[in-house]
Every structure is written in structure tokens, then in C-alpha cells.
PDB file of C-alpha atoms in Angstrom:
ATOM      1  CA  UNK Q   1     -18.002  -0.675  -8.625  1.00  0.00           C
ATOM      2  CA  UNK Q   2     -17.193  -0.017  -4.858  1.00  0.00           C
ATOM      3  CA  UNK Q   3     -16.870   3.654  -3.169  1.00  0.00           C
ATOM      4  CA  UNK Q   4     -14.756   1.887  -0.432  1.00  0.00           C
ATOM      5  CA  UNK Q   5     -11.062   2.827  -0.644  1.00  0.00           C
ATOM      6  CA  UNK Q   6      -9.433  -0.561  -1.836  1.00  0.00           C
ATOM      7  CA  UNK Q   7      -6.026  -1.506   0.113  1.00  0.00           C
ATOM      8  CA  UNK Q   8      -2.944  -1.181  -2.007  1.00  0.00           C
ATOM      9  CA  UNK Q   9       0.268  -2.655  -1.175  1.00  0.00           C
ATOM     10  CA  UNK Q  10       3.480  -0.557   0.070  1.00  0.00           C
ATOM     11  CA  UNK Q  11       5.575   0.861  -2.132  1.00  0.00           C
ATOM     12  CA  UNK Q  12       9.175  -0.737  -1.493  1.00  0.00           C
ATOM     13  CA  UNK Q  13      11.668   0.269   0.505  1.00  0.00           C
ATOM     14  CA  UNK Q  14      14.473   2.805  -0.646  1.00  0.00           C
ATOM     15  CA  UNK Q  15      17.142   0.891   0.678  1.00  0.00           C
ATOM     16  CA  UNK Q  16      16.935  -2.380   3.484  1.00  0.00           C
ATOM     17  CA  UNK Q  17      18.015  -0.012   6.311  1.00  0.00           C
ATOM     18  CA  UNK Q  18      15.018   1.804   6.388  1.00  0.00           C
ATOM     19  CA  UNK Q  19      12.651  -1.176   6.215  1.00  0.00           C
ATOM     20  CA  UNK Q  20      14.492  -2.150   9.536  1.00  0.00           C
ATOM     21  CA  UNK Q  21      14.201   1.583  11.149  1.00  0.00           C
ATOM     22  CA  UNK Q  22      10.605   1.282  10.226  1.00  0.00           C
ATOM     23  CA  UNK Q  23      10.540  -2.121  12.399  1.00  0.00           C
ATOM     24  CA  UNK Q  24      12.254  -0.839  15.124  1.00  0.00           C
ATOM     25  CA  UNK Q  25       9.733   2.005  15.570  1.00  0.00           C
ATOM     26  CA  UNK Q  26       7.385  -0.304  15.450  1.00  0.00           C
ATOM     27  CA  UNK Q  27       8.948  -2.232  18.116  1.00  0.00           C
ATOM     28  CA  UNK Q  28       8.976   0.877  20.274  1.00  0.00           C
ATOM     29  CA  UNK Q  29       5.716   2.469  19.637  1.00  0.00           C
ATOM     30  CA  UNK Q  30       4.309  -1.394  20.606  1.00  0.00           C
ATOM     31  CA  UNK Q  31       6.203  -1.335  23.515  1.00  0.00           C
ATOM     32  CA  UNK Q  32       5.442   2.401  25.012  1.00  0.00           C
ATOM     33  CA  UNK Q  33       1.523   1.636  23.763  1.00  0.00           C
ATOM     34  CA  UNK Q  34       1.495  -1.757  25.841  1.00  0.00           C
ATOM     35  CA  UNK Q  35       3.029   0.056  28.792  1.00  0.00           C
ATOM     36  CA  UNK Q  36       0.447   2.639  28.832  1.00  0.00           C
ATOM     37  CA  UNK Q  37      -2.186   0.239  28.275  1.00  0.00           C
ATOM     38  CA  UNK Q  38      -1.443  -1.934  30.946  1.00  0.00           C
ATOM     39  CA  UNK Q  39      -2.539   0.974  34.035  1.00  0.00           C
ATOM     40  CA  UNK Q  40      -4.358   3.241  31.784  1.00  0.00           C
ATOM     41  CA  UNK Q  41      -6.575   5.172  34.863  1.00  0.00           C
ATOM     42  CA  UNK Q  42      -3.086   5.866  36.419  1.00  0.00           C
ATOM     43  CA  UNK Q  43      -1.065   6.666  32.932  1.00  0.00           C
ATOM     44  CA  UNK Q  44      -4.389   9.420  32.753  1.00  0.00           C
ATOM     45  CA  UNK Q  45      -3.793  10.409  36.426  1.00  0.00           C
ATOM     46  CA  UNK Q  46       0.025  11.096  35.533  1.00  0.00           C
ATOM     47  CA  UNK Q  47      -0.918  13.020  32.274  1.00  0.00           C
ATOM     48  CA  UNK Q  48      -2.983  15.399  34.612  1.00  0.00           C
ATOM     49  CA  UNK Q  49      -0.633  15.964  37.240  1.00  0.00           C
ATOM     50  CA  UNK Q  50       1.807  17.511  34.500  1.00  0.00           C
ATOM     51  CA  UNK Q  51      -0.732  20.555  34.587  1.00  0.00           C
ATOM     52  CA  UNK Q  52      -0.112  21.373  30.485  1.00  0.00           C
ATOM     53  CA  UNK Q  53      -1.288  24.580  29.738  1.00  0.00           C
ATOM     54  CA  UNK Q  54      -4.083  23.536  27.452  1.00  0.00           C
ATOM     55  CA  UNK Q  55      -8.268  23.565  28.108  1.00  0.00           C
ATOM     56  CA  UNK Q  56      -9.013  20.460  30.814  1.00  0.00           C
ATOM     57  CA  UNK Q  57     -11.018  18.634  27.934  1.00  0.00           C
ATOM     58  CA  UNK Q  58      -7.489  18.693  26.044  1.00  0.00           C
ATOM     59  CA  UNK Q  59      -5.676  17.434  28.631  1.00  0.00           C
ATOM     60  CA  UNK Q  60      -7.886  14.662  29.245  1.00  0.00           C
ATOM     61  CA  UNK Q  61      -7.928  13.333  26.311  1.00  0.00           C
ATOM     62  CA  UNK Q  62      -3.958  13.511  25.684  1.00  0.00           C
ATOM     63  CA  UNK Q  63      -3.285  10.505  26.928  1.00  0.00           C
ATOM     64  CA  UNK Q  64      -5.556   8.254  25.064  1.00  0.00           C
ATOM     65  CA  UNK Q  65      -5.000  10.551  21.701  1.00  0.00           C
ATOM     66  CA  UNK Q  66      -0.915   9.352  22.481  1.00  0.00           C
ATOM     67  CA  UNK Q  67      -1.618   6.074  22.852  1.00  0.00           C
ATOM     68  CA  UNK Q  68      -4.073   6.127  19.971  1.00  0.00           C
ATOM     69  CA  UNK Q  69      -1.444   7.629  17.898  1.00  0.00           C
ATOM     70  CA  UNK Q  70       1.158   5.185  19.037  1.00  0.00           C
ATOM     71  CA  UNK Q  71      -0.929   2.120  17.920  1.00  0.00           C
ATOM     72  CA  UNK Q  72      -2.357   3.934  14.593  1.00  0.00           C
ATOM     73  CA  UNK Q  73       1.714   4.241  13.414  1.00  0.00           C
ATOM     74  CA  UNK Q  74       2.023   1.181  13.297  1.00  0.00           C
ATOM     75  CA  UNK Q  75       0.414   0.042  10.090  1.00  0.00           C
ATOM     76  CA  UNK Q  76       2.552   2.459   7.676  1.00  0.00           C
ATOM     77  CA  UNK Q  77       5.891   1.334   9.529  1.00  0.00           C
ATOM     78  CA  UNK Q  78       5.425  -2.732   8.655  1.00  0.00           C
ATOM     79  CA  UNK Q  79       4.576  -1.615   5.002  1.00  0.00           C
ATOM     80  CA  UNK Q  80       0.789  -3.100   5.730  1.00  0.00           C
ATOM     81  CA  UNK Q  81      -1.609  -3.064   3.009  1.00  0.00           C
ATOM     82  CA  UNK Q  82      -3.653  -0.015   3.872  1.00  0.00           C
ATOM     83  CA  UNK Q  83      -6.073   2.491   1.689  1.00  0.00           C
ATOM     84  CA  UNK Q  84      -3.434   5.311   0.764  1.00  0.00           C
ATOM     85  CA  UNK Q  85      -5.462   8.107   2.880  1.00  0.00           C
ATOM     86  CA  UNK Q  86      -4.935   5.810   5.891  1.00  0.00           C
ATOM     87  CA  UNK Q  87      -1.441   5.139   4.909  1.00  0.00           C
ATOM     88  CA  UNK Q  88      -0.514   8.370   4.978  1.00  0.00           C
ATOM     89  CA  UNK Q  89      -2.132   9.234   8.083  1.00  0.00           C
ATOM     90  CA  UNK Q  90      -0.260   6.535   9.394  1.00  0.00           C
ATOM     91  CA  UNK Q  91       2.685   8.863   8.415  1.00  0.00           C
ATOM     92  CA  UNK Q  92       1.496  11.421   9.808  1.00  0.00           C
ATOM     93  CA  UNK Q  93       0.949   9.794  13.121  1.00  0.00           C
ATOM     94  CA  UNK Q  94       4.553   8.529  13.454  1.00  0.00           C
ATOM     95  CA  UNK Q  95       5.701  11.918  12.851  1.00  0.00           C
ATOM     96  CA  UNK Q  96       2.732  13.174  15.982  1.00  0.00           C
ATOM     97  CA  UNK Q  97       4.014  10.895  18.185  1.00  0.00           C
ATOM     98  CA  UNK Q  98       6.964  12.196  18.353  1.00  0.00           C
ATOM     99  CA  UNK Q  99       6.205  15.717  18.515  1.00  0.00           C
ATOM    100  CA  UNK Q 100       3.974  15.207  21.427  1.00  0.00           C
ATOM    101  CA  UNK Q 101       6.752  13.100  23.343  1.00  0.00           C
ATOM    102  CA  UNK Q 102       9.138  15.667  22.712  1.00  0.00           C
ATOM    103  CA  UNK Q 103       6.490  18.592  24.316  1.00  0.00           C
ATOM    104  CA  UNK Q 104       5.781  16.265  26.958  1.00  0.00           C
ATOM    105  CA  UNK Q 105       9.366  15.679  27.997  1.00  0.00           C
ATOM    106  CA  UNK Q 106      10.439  19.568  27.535  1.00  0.00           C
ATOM    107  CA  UNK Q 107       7.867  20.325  29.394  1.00  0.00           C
ATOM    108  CA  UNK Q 108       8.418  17.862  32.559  1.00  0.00           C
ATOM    109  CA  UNK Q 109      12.083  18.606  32.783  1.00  0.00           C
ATOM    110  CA  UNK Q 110      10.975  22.630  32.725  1.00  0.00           C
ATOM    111  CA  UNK Q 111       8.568  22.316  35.641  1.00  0.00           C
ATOM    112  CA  UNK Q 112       8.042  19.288  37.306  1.00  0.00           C
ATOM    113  CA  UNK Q 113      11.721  17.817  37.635  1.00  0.00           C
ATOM    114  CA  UNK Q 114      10.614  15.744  40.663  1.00  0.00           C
ATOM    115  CA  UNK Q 115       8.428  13.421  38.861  1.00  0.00           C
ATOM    116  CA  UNK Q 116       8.212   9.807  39.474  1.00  0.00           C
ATOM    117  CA  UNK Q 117       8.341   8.893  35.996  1.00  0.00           C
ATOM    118  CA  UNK Q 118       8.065  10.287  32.375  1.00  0.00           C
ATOM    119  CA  UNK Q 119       5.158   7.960  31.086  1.00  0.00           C
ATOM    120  CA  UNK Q 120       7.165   6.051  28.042  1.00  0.00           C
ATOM    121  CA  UNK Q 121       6.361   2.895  29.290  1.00  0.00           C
ATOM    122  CA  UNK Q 122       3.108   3.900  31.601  1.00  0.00           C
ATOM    123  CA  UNK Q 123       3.144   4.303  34.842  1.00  0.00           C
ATOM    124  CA  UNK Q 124       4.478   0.605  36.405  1.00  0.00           C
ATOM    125  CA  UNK Q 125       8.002   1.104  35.038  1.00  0.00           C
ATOM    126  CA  UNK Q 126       9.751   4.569  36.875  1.00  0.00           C
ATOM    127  CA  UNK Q 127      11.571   6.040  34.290  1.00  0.00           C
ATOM    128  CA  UNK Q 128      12.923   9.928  35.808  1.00  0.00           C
ATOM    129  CA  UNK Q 129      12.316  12.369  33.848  1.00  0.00           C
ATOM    130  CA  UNK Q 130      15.422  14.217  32.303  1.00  0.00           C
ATOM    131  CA  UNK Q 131      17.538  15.393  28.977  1.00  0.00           C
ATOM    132  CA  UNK Q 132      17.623  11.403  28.500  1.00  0.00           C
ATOM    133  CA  UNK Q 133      13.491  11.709  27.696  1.00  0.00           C
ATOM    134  CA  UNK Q 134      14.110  14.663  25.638  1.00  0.00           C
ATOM    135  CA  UNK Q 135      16.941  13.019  23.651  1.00  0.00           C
ATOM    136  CA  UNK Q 136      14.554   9.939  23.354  1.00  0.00           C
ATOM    137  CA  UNK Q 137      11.969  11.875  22.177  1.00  0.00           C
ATOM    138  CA  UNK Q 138      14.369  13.367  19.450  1.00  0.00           C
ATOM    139  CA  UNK Q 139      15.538   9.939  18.763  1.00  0.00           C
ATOM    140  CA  UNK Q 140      11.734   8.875  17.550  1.00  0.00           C
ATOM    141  CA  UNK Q 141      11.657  11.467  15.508  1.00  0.00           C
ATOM    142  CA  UNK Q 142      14.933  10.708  13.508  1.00  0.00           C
ATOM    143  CA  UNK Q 143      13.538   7.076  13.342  1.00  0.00           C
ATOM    144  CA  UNK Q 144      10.116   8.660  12.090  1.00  0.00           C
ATOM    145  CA  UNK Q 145      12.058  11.059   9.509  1.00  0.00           C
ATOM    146  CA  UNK Q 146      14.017   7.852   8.317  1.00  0.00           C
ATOM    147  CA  UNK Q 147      11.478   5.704   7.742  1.00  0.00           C
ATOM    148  CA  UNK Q 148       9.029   8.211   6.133  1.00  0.00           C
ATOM    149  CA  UNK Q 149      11.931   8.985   3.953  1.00  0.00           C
ATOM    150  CA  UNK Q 150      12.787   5.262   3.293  1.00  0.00           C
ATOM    151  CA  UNK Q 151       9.200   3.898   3.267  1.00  0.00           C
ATOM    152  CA  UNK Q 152       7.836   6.981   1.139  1.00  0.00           C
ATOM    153  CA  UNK Q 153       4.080   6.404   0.180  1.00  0.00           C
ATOM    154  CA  UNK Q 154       3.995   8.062  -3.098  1.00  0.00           C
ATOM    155  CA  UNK Q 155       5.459   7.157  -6.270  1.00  0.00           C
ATOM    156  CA  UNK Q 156       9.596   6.843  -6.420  1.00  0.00           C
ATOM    157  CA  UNK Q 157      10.788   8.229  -9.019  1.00  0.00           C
ATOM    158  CA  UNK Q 158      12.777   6.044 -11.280  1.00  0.00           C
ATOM    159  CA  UNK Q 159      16.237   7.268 -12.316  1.00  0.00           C
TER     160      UNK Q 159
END
């Protein structure tokens, strides 16, 4: 008798598609989280100089909570073998990820329009900010809505 949560594997996927949106994702959560990663103490510096209107502890901590969030997606989207609390906070975190993008980019293009960069891919790589972000933003989460609906972690009902 263990009280650790065994791993269980992942349900299977409603149809192929969705196995593929979960991969692609997956390729760009990877890609934004490597990004960030790579100048971290600047990515943090940009993150403050958007001035969000939350407590200075909060907005500290944004940045690594994003990337954090990015990287902790991951597991649910290539159907990993994972304890089912962590699989669906997994979920969970796909759908975060692209809530918080979607603030962050609404709320760039609002007030700071002159900004060297949005932050997808860190700091190195100057990506304007712009309704392109915000569309991105939407764009993760219609690939998070798709593959939470594809890759479902409960039980599928048989018809």
C-alpha cells in the first residue's frame, strides 16, 4: 500500500487532430519558455516596465509564474503519464497561459504601444507589440480549448 498518487496513462485521443494540436502547443509553449529562459533578469526587467496594476510582489513574480506555467503545460499536452491531480493541473495551466498572454498583450497595446518587444520569445528576439500579440494570444487559447477537448482527462463516454 502506497499514499503516493500512482501515474496513470492518458486517456486517448478523440480524434488524431487533436493529438497533433496538443503537439503543436507543446512546440510553442517550449519555444516561448526557452526564449524567456535564455535572458531571464531582462525578460523580469521587461515584465516590470509594463507597470500592471497589481501589488509589486505580484508583478515580480509574473514572469517566472508564466514561464512556470509554460513549462508545467507541457506534460498533459504529450499525453505523459502523470498522477490525474497533476494531469489536470496541467490542463489547467495550458488554459492560464493563455489567459495571462492575452492580459499581457491587451494591456501593452492599451498603454505602452512603444515597446520594444512583447516578451513571447524573451527579450533577445524584438517582437512589437500589436493586435498580432493579441490575436496570438487568442490563437493559444483555441489550441488550449482543442486539445483539452481532444485530450480530455476524464472518462469518454462510450457511444
Amino acid at each position: 500500500m502506497s499514499f503516493l498518487p500512482h501515474p496513470t496513462p492518458a486517456p486517448i485521443p478523440k480524434t488524431p487532430a487533436a493529438k497533433q494540436i496538443g503537439i503543436l502547443y507543446t512546440i510553442l509553449l517550449t519555444a516561448m519558455a526557452v526564449g524567456q529562459l535564455f535572458n531571464f533578469p531582462a525578460f523580469v526587467v521587461l515584465f516590470n516596465s509594463f507597470a500592471f496594476p497589481f501589488p509589486g510582489w505580484f508583478n515580480a513574480m509574473l514572469p517566472a509564474f508564466l514561464i512556470a506555467s509554460e513549462v508545467f503545460a507541457i506534460p498533459f499536452l504529450l499525453r505523459m503519464q502523470l498522477s490525474p491531480a497533476f494531469r489536470w493541473f496541467s490542463l489547467f495551466l495550458g488554459f492560464l497561459t493563455a489567459i495571462i498572454w492575452l492580459f499581457v498583450a491587451l494591456w501593452v497595446i492599451t498603454y505602452y504601444p512603444l515597446a520594444k518587444t512583447i516578451g513571447f520569445l524573451g527579450t533577445d528576439v524584438h517582437l512589437v507589440p500589436g493586435w498580432w500579440a493579441v490575436c496570438m494570444s487568442l490563437a493559444f487559447g483555441i489550441l488550449a480549448v482543442w486539445a483539452a477537448w481532444g485530450l480530455w482527462p476524464g472518462k469518454h463516454a462510450k457511444k
